[in-house]
Amino acid sequence: MANPDFDKIRASNFTEFHYENSRRLSKISNHANNLKCGWKEVQWFFSLSFTVEHLNYKRWLKVLQQNNKAAHFCFDWNATYSGTGDYSFMEAYDWDSTEDIPEQKSVIADGLNIFKETFGEISRSFIAPCYNWDPSVEVVLKEHGVEWIQGLRSQLIPTGTFDQYTYLRHTFGETNSLGIKYNIRIACLSRH
């Protein structure tokens, strides 16, 4: 729903993450209004929030602070660098410390609010980038009206070490303690 604000990040000497959505918001809102002409009547489509960013910005900023040449090359072109580890910056809700969780909750709330501002309705469904998230963030989804969490058969719960997860199996239609249901993807169409 937003992109890194590269100018503000550079101005902070890569110590603060900022995102922008105001330039894109009017374009997206106009397109969304055109799409909404028929989608509600047909009721085939459900609103889905992905995230504010498909980016673990804490890890990304850390690499930028370390003057990683590849990361800075991409940054200079207003792009993110995918990291040296598989998906190392794409797993937005992976964490290195449980102290990251409150900030992740705030980011999720921001993303859901931007979604509502953009499309004029709440997101009824949510999917975490790379299918990993801590169960404690689900309360924020409930507070914002999310009814379904989309994922694979197993939720990847962060452990504090990149690419090492605790697997939590879900079944289609399973309901968590908050009343949110799980939607299990039966096909993975992404290259990753």
Short mmCIF file of C-alpha atoms in Angstrom, two decimals:
data_model
loop_
_atom_site.label_atom_id
_atom_site.label_comp_id
_atom_site.label_asym_id
_atom_site.label_seq_id
_atom_site.Cartn_x
_atom_site.Cartn_y
_atom_site.Cartn_z
CA MET A 1 0.00 0.00 0.00
CA ALA A 2 3.03 2.26 0.26
CA ASN A 3 6.64 2.60 -0.81
CA PRO A 4 9.76 3.62 1.08
CA ASP A 5 10.30 7.36 1.14
CA PHE A 6 13.89 7.18 -0.06
CA ASP A 7 14.59 10.89 0.43
CA LYS A 8 13.53 10.86 4.09
CA ILE A 9 15.38 7.62 4.76
CA ARG A 10 18.55 9.06 3.22
CA ALA A 11 18.10 12.28 5.24
CA SER A 12 17.99 10.22 8.44
CA ASN A 13 21.31 8.61 7.44
CA PHE A 14 19.46 5.29 7.15
CA THR A 15 18.47 5.25 10.83
CA GLU A 16 14.72 5.84 10.38
CA PHE A 17 12.22 4.19 8.09
CA HIS A 18 9.64 6.37 6.34
CA TYR A 19 7.06 5.46 3.74
CA GLU A 20 4.98 7.48 1.36
CA ASN A 21 1.59 6.82 -0.04
CA SER A 22 0.19 10.29 -0.78
CA ARG A 23 1.51 10.49 -4.36
CA ARG A 24 0.14 7.06 -5.24
CA LEU A 25 -3.03 7.31 -3.15
CA SER A 26 -5.04 9.47 -5.54
CA LYS A 27 -4.12 7.28 -8.53
CA ILE A 28 -4.95 4.07 -6.68
CA SER A 29 -8.18 5.50 -5.26
CA ASN A 30 -9.39 6.52 -8.72
CA HIS A 31 -8.55 3.09 -10.11
CA ALA A 32 -10.18 1.39 -7.11
CA ASN A 33 -13.36 3.41 -7.61
CA ASN A 34 -13.48 2.32 -11.25
CA LEU A 35 -13.02 -1.32 -10.23
CA LYS A 36 -15.71 -1.13 -7.57
CA CYS A 37 -18.40 -0.47 -10.15
CA GLY A 38 -19.06 -4.17 -10.51
CA TRP A 39 -17.07 -6.16 -7.98
CA LYS A 40 -19.51 -5.78 -5.08
CA GLU A 41 -22.49 -6.80 -7.17
CA VAL A 42 -20.74 -9.93 -8.42
CA GLN A 43 -19.30 -10.73 -4.96
CA TRP A 44 -16.50 -12.84 -6.35
CA PHE A 45 -13.79 -10.66 -4.96
CA PHE A 46 -12.92 -10.01 -1.36
CA SER A 47 -10.81 -7.10 -0.25
CA LEU A 48 -7.34 -8.26 0.77
CA SER A 49 -4.65 -6.37 2.61
CA PHE A 50 -1.13 -7.57 1.99
CA THR A 51 0.94 -5.16 4.08
CA VAL A 52 2.22 -1.59 4.03
CA GLU A 53 5.47 -2.93 2.62
CA HIS A 54 6.74 -6.30 1.46
CA LEU A 55 9.90 -5.40 3.30
CA ASN A 56 11.57 -6.12 6.60
CA TYR A 57 12.72 -2.55 6.88
CA LYS A 58 14.71 -3.03 10.11
CA ARG A 59 17.00 -5.55 8.42
CA TRP A 60 17.18 -3.41 5.29
CA LEU A 61 18.15 -0.27 7.25
CA LYS A 62 20.80 -2.24 9.14
CA VAL A 63 22.44 -3.33 5.88
CA LEU A 64 22.26 0.22 4.53
CA GLN A 65 23.92 1.50 7.72
CA GLN A 66 26.70 -1.04 7.13
CA ASN A 67 27.30 0.56 3.70
CA ASN A 68 26.51 -2.60 1.74
CA LYS A 69 27.36 -1.65 -1.87
CA ALA A 70 24.59 -3.67 -3.50
CA ALA A 71 21.98 -2.30 -1.10
CA HIS A 72 23.13 1.28 -1.73
CA PHE A 73 23.22 0.76 -5.50
CA CYS A 74 19.58 -0.35 -5.42
CA PHE A 75 18.68 2.40 -2.94
CA ASP A 76 20.09 5.03 -5.33
CA TRP A 77 17.62 3.71 -7.93
CA ASN A 78 14.74 3.88 -5.41
CA ALA A 79 14.60 0.12 -5.07
CA THR A 80 15.19 -2.33 -2.27
CA TYR A 81 17.88 -4.97 -2.32
CA SER A 82 16.70 -8.51 -1.71
CA GLY A 83 19.58 -9.35 0.57
CA THR A 84 22.19 -12.06 0.62
CA GLY A 85 19.90 -14.61 2.28
CA ASP A 86 16.82 -15.93 0.51
CA TYR A 87 13.98 -13.46 1.17
CA SER A 88 16.01 -11.71 3.86
CA PHE A 89 14.25 -8.38 3.42
CA MET A 90 10.91 -9.59 2.06
CA GLU A 91 9.65 -11.25 5.23
CA ALA A 92 8.04 -8.14 6.69
CA TYR A 93 6.78 -9.80 9.88
CA ASP A 94 9.78 -11.95 10.70
CA TRP A 95 11.56 -10.64 13.79
CA ASP A 96 15.01 -10.77 15.30
CA SER A 97 13.71 -10.01 18.79
CA THR A 98 10.24 -10.15 20.35
CA GLU A 99 10.77 -6.44 21.00
CA ASP A 100 10.00 -5.97 17.26
CA ILE A 101 6.41 -7.21 17.66
CA PRO A 102 4.78 -3.99 18.97
CA GLU A 103 6.20 -2.07 16.01
CA GLN A 104 4.96 -4.77 13.63
CA LYS A 105 1.48 -4.40 15.13
CA SER A 106 1.64 -0.68 14.43
CA VAL A 107 2.78 -1.29 10.84
CA ILE A 108 -0.07 -3.74 10.28
CA ALA A 109 -2.58 -1.23 11.67
CA ASP A 110 -1.14 1.49 9.39
CA GLY A 111 -1.45 -0.81 6.37
CA LEU A 112 -5.06 -1.68 7.17
CA ASN A 113 -5.90 2.00 7.66
CA ILE A 114 -4.27 2.93 4.35
CA PHE A 115 -6.24 0.14 2.68
CA LYS A 116 -9.49 1.55 4.07
CA GLU A 117 -8.57 5.10 3.00
CA THR A 118 -7.69 3.86 -0.48
CA PHE A 119 -10.57 1.51 -1.19
CA GLY A 120 -13.26 2.97 1.06
CA GLU A 121 -13.82 -0.24 3.01
CA ILE A 122 -12.04 -2.49 5.44
CA SER A 123 -9.95 -5.40 4.30
CA ARG A 124 -11.79 -8.61 5.12
CA SER A 125 -8.73 -10.71 4.45
CA PHE A 126 -5.02 -10.48 5.19
CA ILE A 127 -1.93 -12.28 3.95
CA ALA A 128 1.47 -11.93 5.57
CA PRO A 129 4.41 -11.57 3.17
CA CYS A 130 6.22 -14.92 2.85
CA TYR A 131 3.59 -16.49 5.14
CA ASN A 132 5.36 -15.71 8.38
CA TRP A 133 3.95 -13.81 11.30
CA ASP A 134 3.79 -14.04 15.05
CA PRO A 135 0.35 -15.14 16.32
CA SER A 136 0.30 -12.16 18.71
CA VAL A 137 -0.20 -9.73 15.79
CA GLU A 138 -3.54 -11.34 14.93
CA VAL A 139 -5.30 -9.23 17.56
CA VAL A 140 -4.59 -6.15 15.40
CA LEU A 141 -6.21 -7.88 12.43
CA LYS A 142 -9.32 -8.57 14.51
CA GLU A 143 -9.46 -4.96 15.75
CA HIS A 144 -9.50 -3.79 12.11
CA GLY A 145 -12.25 -6.15 10.93
CA VAL A 146 -10.19 -8.86 9.22
CA GLU A 147 -12.20 -12.08 8.98
CA TRP A 148 -9.74 -14.33 7.09
CA ILE A 149 -5.98 -14.88 7.19
CA GLN A 150 -4.62 -16.38 3.99
CA GLY A 151 -1.59 -18.61 4.07
CA LEU A 152 -0.13 -22.00 3.34
CA ARG A 153 -0.80 -25.18 5.28
CA SER A 154 1.70 -24.11 7.91
CA GLN A 155 2.13 -20.69 9.40
CA LEU A 156 5.80 -19.82 9.79
CA ILE A 157 6.25 -18.41 13.28
CA PRO A 158 9.45 -16.39 13.79
CA THR A 159 12.00 -17.69 16.28
CA GLY A 160 14.45 -14.79 16.24
CA THR A 161 16.76 -16.45 13.70
CA PHE A 162 16.28 -15.81 10.01
CA ASP A 163 14.93 -18.79 8.05
CA GLN A 164 14.33 -20.85 11.19
CA TYR A 165 10.65 -21.04 12.05
CA THR A 166 8.20 -22.90 14.19
CA TYR A 167 5.54 -24.44 11.96
CA LEU A 168 1.89 -24.16 12.99
CA ARG A 169 -0.47 -26.20 10.81
CA HIS A 170 -3.83 -24.74 9.84
CA THR A 171 -6.78 -26.22 8.01
CA PHE A 172 -9.17 -24.42 5.69
CA GLY A 173 -11.91 -22.74 7.70
CA GLU A 174 -10.17 -23.29 11.03
CA THR A 175 -11.09 -20.50 13.43
CA ASN A 176 -8.61 -19.04 15.90
CA SER A 177 -9.46 -17.85 19.41
CA LEU A 178 -10.25 -14.37 18.05
CA GLY A 179 -12.82 -15.66 15.57
CA ILE A 180 -10.62 -15.18 12.49
CA LYS A 181 -10.67 -18.02 9.97
CA TYR A 182 -7.71 -19.40 8.03
CA ASN A 183 -7.84 -19.73 4.26
CA ILE A 184 -5.29 -22.21 2.98
CA ARG A 185 -3.93 -21.57 -0.50
CA ILE A 186 -4.13 -24.72 -2.56
CA ALA A 187 -1.75 -23.51 -5.25
CA CYS A 188 1.31 -21.38 -5.03
CA LEU A 189 1.57 -19.28 -8.18
CA SER A 190 4.55 -17.25 -7.08
CA ARG A 191 8.04 -18.04 -8.35
CA HIS A 192 9.31 -17.86 -4.80
#
